[in-house]
Coordinates of C-alpha atoms in Angstrom, one line a residue:
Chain A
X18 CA 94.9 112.1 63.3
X19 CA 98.4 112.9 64.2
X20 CA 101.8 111.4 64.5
X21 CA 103.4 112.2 68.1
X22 CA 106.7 111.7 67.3
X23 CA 108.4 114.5 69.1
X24 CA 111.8 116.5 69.1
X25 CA 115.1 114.4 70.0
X26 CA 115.3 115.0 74.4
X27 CA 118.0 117.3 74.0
X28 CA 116.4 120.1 71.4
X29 CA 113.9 120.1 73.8
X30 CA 115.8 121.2 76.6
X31 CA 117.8 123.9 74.4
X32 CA 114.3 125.2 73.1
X33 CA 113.1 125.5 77.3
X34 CA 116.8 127.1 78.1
X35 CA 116.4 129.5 75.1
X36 CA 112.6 130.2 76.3
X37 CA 113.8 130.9 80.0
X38 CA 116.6 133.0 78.9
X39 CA 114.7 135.1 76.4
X40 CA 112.0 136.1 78.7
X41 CA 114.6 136.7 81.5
X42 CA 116.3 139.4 79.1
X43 CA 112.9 140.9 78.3
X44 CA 111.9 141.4 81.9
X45 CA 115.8 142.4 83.0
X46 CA 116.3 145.1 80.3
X47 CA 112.9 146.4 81.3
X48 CA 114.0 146.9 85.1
X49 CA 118.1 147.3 83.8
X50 CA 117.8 150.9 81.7
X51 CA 115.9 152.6 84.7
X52 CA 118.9 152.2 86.9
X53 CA 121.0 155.2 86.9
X54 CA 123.7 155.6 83.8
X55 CA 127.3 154.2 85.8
X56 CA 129.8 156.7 87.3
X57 CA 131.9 156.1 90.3
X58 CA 128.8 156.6 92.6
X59 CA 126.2 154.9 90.5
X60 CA 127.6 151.5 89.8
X61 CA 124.0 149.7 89.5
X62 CA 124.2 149.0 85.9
X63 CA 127.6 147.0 85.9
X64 CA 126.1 143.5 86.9
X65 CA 122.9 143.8 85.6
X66 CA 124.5 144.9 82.0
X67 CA 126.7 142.2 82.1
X68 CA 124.7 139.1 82.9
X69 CA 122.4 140.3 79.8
X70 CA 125.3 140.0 77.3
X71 CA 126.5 137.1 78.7
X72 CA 122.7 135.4 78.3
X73 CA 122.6 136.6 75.1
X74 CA 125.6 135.1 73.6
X75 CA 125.0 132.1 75.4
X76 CA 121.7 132.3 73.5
X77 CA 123.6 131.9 70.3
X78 CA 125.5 128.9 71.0
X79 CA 122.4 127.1 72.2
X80 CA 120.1 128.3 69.3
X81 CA 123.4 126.6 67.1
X82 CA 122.9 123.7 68.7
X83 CA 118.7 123.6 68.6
X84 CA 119.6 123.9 64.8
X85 CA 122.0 121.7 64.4
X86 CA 119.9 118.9 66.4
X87 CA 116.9 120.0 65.0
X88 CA 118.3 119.3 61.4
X89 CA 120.5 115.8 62.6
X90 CA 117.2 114.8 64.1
X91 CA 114.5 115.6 62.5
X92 CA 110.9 115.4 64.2
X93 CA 108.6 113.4 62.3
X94 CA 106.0 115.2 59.7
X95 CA 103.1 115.5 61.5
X96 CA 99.8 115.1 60.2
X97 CA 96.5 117.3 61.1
X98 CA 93.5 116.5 59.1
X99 CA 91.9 120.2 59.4
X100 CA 95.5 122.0 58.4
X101 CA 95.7 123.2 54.9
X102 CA 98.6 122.9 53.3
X103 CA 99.6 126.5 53.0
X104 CA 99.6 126.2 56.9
X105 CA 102.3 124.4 57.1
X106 CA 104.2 126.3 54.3
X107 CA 103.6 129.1 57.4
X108 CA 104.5 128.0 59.8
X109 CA 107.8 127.1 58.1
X110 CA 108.2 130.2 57.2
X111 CA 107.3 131.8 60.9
X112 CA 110.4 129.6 62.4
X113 CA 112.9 130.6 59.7
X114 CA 111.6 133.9 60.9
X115 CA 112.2 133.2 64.5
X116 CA 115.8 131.7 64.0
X117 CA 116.8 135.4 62.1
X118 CA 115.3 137.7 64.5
X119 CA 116.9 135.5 67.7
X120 CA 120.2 135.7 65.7
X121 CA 119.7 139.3 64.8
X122 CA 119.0 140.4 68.0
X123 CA 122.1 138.6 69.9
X124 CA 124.0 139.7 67.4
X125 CA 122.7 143.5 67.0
X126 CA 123.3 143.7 70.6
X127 CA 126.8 142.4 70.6
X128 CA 127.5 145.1 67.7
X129 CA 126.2 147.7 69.8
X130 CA 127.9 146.9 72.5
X131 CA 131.8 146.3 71.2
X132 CA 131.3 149.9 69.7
X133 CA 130.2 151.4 73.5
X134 CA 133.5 150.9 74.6
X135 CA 132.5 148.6 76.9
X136 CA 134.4 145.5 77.1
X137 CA 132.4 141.8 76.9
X138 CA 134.0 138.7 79.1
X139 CA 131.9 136.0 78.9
X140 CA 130.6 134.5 81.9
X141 CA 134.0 136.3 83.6
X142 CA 136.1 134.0 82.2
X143 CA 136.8 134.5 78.2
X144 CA 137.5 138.4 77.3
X145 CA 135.6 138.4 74.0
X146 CA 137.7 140.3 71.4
X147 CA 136.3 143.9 70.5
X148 CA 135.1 144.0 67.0
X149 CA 134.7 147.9 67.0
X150 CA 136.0 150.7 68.7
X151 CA 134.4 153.0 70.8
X152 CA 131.7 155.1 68.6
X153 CA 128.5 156.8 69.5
X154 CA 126.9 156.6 66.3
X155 CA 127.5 152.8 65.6
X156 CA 126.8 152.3 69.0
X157 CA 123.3 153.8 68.8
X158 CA 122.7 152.3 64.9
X159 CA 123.3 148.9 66.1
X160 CA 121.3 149.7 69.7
X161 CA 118.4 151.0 67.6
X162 CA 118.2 147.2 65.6
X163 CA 118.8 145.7 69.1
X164 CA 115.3 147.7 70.1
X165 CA 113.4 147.0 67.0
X166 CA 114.4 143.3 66.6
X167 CA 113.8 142.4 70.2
X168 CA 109.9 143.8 69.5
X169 CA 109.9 142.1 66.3
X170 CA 110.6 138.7 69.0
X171 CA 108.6 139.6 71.3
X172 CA 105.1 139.5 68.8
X173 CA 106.9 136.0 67.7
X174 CA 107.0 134.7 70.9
X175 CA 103.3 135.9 71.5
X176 CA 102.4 134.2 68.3
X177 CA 103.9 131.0 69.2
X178 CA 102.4 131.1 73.0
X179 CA 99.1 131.6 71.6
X180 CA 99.8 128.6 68.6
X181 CA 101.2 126.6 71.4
X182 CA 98.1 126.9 73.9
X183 CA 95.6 126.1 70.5
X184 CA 97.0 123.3 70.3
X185 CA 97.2 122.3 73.8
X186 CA 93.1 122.9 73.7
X187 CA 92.3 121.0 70.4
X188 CA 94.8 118.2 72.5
X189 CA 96.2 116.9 69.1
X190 CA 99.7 115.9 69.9
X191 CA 101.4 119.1 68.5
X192 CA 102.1 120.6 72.1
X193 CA 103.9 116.6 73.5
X194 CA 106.3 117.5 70.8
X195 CA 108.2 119.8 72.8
X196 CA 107.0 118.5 75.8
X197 CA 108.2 115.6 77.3
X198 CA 109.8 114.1 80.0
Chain B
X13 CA 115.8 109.5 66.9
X14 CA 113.4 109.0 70.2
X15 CA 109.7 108.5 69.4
X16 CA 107.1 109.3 72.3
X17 CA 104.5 106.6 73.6
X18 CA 102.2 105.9 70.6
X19 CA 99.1 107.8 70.7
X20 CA 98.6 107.2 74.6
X21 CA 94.9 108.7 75.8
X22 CA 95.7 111.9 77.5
X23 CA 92.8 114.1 78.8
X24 CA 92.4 117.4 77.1
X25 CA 92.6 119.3 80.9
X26 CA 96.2 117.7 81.7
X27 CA 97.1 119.0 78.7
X28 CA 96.0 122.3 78.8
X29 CA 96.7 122.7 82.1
X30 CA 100.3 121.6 81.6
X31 CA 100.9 123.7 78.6
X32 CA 99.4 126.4 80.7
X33 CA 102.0 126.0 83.6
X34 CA 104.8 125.7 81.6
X35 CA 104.4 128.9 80.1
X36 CA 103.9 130.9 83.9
X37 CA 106.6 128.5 84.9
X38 CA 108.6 130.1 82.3
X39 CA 107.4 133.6 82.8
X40 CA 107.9 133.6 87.0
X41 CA 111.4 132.0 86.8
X42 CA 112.3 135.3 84.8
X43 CA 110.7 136.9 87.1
X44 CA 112.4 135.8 90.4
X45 CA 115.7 136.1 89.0
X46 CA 115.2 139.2 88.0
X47 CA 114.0 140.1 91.5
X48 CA 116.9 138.1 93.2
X49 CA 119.3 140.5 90.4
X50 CA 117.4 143.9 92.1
X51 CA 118.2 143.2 95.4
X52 CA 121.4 142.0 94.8
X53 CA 122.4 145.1 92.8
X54 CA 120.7 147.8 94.9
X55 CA 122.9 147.4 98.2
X56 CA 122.9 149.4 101.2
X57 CA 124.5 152.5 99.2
X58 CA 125.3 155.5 101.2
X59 CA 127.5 157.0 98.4
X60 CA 125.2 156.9 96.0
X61 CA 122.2 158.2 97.7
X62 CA 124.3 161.6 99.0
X63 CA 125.6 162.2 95.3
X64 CA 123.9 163.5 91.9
X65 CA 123.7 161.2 88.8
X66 CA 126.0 161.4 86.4
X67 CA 123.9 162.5 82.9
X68 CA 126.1 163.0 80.5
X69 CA 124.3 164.3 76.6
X70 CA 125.5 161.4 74.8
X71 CA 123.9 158.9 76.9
X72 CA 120.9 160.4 77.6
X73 CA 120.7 161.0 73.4
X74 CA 121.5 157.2 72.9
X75 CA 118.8 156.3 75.7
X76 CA 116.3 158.7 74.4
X77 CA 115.6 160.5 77.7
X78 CA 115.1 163.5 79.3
X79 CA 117.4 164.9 81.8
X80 CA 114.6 164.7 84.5
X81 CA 114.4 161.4 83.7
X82 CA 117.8 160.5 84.2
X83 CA 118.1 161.8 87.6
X84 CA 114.8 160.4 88.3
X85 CA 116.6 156.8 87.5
X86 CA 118.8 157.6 90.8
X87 CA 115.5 158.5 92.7
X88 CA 114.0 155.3 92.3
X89 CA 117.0 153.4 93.6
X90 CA 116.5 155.4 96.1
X91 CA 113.1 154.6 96.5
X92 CA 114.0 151.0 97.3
X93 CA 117.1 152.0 99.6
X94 CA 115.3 154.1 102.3
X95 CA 111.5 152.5 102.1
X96 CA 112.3 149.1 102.4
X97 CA 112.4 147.7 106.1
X98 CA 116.1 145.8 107.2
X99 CA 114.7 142.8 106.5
X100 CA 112.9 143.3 103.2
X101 CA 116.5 142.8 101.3
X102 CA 117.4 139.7 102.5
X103 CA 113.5 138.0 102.4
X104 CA 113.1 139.4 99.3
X105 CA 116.5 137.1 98.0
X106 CA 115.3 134.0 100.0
X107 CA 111.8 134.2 98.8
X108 CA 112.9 135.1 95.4
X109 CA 115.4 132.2 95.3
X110 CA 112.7 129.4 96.6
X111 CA 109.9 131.0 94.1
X112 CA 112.1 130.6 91.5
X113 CA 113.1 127.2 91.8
X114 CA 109.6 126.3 92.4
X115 CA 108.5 127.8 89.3
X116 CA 111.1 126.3 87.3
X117 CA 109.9 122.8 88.7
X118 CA 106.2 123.7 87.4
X119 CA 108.1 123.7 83.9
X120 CA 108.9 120.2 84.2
X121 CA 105.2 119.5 85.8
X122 CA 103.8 120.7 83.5
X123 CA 105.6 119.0 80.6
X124 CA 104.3 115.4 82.9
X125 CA 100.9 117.1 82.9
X126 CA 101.0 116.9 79.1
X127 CA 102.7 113.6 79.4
X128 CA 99.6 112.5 82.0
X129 CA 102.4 110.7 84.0
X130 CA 100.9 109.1 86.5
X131 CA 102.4 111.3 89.6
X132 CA 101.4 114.4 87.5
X133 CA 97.9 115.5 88.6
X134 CA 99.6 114.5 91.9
X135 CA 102.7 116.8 91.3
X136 CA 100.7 119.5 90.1
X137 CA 98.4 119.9 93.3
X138 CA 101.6 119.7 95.3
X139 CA 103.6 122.7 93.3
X140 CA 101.1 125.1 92.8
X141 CA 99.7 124.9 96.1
X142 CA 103.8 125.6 97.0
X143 CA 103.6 128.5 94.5
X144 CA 100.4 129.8 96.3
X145 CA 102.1 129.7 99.4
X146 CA 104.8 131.6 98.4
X147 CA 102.6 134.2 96.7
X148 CA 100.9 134.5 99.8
X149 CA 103.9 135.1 102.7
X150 CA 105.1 137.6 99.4
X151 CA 101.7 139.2 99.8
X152 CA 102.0 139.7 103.8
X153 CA 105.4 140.8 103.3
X154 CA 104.6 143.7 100.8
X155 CA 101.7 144.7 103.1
X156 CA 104.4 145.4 105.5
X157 CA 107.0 147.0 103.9
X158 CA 105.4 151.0 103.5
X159 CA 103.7 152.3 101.2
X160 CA 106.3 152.7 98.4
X161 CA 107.1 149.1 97.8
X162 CA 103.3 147.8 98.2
X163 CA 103.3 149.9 95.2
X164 CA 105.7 148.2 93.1
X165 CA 104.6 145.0 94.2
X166 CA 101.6 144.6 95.8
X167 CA 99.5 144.4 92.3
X168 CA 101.7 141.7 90.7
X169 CA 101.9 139.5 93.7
X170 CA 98.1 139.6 93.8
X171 CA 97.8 138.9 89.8
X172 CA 100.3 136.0 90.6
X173 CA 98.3 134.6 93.1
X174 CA 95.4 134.7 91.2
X175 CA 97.0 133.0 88.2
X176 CA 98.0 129.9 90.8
X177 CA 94.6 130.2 92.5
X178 CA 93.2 128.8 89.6
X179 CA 96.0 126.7 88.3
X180 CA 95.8 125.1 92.0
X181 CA 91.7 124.5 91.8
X182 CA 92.1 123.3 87.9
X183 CA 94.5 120.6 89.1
X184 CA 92.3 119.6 92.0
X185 CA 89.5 119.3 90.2
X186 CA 92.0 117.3 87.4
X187 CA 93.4 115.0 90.3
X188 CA 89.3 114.2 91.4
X189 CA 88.3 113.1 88.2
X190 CA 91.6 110.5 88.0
X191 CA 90.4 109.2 90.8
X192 CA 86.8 108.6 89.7

């Protein structure tokens, strides 16, 4: 009925660090944009603001490397003998889809960001150059894509939780793909 | 290229089950690092709870919000400032430190769930029973902490608990019939 062979170890744990990560933003910008805007009294945003950017560039260098391994290392084809071929034609298309709206929303918010006026070092260590200058409008153009992108993820994400646990009923090796010790 | 076991017989619970507590192991280390972030942000601040919030047009035009709203935002920090006991700060960062490395051990159950590794159903038993624990000294320490903050948190700890209520009585049940 199905081939088990799986992803290579180490797309696996880039694809559970990108999960973790991703729903860690969802849930922190949630709480993060009802704390007071900064001033000299009000610094609750600071931390909370910068930890988000840093995840999500971090995001960007792992989702590199889930390609790269995911491509160098193929998983095997798998076979389902009540799939139809334009379901796999699908759900090729819905990960292509994924990979652009991960990358579009890391990098819409980076955008948005380097035109606040708000300066990016990574993880505290590397300043990360600005690639704009301090303007509202861009600033809100590139936010606005950050919004809409991020929702576009989040119904992608529920579509692959819901593919995922499917599978994990009909028990027919797609789920031990990702999976595994 | 590595290639898992071939075809190995793995019982349609473990694997539901495991796919299951991966995802809420997932979804609860989020959360418990974002509530370790909240009560390492909002500090004892005497400042800020004697000043007025800076609202300036731009941001509140770029955030889409009112300027009700926006001092509102101070209110609820607030909120969590004066209602919440001495201790709640500090329990709140130990609890959501342990809860959070807990839950990000039920990933890699639940991945051995799928697997059916032998100490697996075992494993399983063991961490969400932990994670039930944990919901449930959360759940005395909300009752305790006034009336604001069993608002903000009484209803998820109890939807939490009730998600590893039934994860913990699946994998029993799982664990019996092994052992059959």
């Amino acid at each position: 009925m199905t081939q088990t062979r799986g992803f290579s170890r180490r797309a696996i744990i880039m694809h559970w660090l990108i999960t973790i990560s991703i729903f860690f933003l969802f849930i922190s910008s949630w709480w993060m944009l009802s704390l007071p805007f900064p001033s000299e009294d009000f610094k609750y945003r600071v931390l909370p603001f910068q930890v988000h950017k840093n995840i999500g560039i971090t995001i960007l260098f792992f989702l590199a490397i889930l390609l790269y391994l995911r491509f160098k290392f193929p998983p095997g084809t798998v076979v389902i003998s009540h799939a139809h071929p334009w379901m796999s034609r699908l759900v090729i298309f819905y990960h292509f889809l994924l990979y652009v709206i991960i990358l579009s929303c890391c990098v819409s918010g980076y955008m948005s960001s380097s035109y606040s006026g708000w300066n990016t070092t990574l993880w505290w260590i590397i300043e990360l150059p600005n690639w704009g200058y301090e303007d509202e409008e861009l600033n809100i153009f590139y936010s606005e894509i950050h919004l809409w992108t991020c929702w576009a993820l989040l119904v992608l994400v529920a579509i692959h939780v819901s593919g995922a646990i499917y599978h994990a009923f009909r028990n027919d090796g797609i789920v031990q793909r990702m999976l595994r010790l | 290229m590595s290639i898992a076991a071939p075809n190995k017989p793995r019982p349609t619970w473990a694997v539901w089950l495991g796919a299951i507590a991966v995802i809420f192991g997932v979804l609860q280390t989020a959360v418990y690092s974002n509530e370790w972030m909240t009560q390492k942000v909002i500090s004892e601040d005497i400042t800020a709870m004697q000043s007025t919030p800076d609202c300036p047009e731009d941001e509140l035009l770029e955030e889409d919000i009112s300027l009700a709203e926006c001092e509102l935002m101070a209110a609820k920090v607030n909120i969590m400032i004066v209602s919440r006991p001495s201790w709640f700060r500090d329990f709140q960062m130990c609890i959501s430190l342990l809860g959070g490395i807990i839950a990000f051990a039920s990933i890699f159950v639940g991945a051995a769930l799928v697997e059916y590794r032998n100490w697996a159903p075992t494993g399983a038993v063991v961490t969400f029973t932990v994670l039930l624990v944990i919901n449930t000294v959360e759940f005395a320490a909300a009752t305790h902490a006034g009336p604001l903050l069993r608002a903000t948190y009484l209803w998820n700890i109890t939807l939490w608990f009730f998600i590893h209520l039934i994860m913990t009585s699946a994998a029993l049940a799982g664990h019996h019939k092994k052992d059959k």
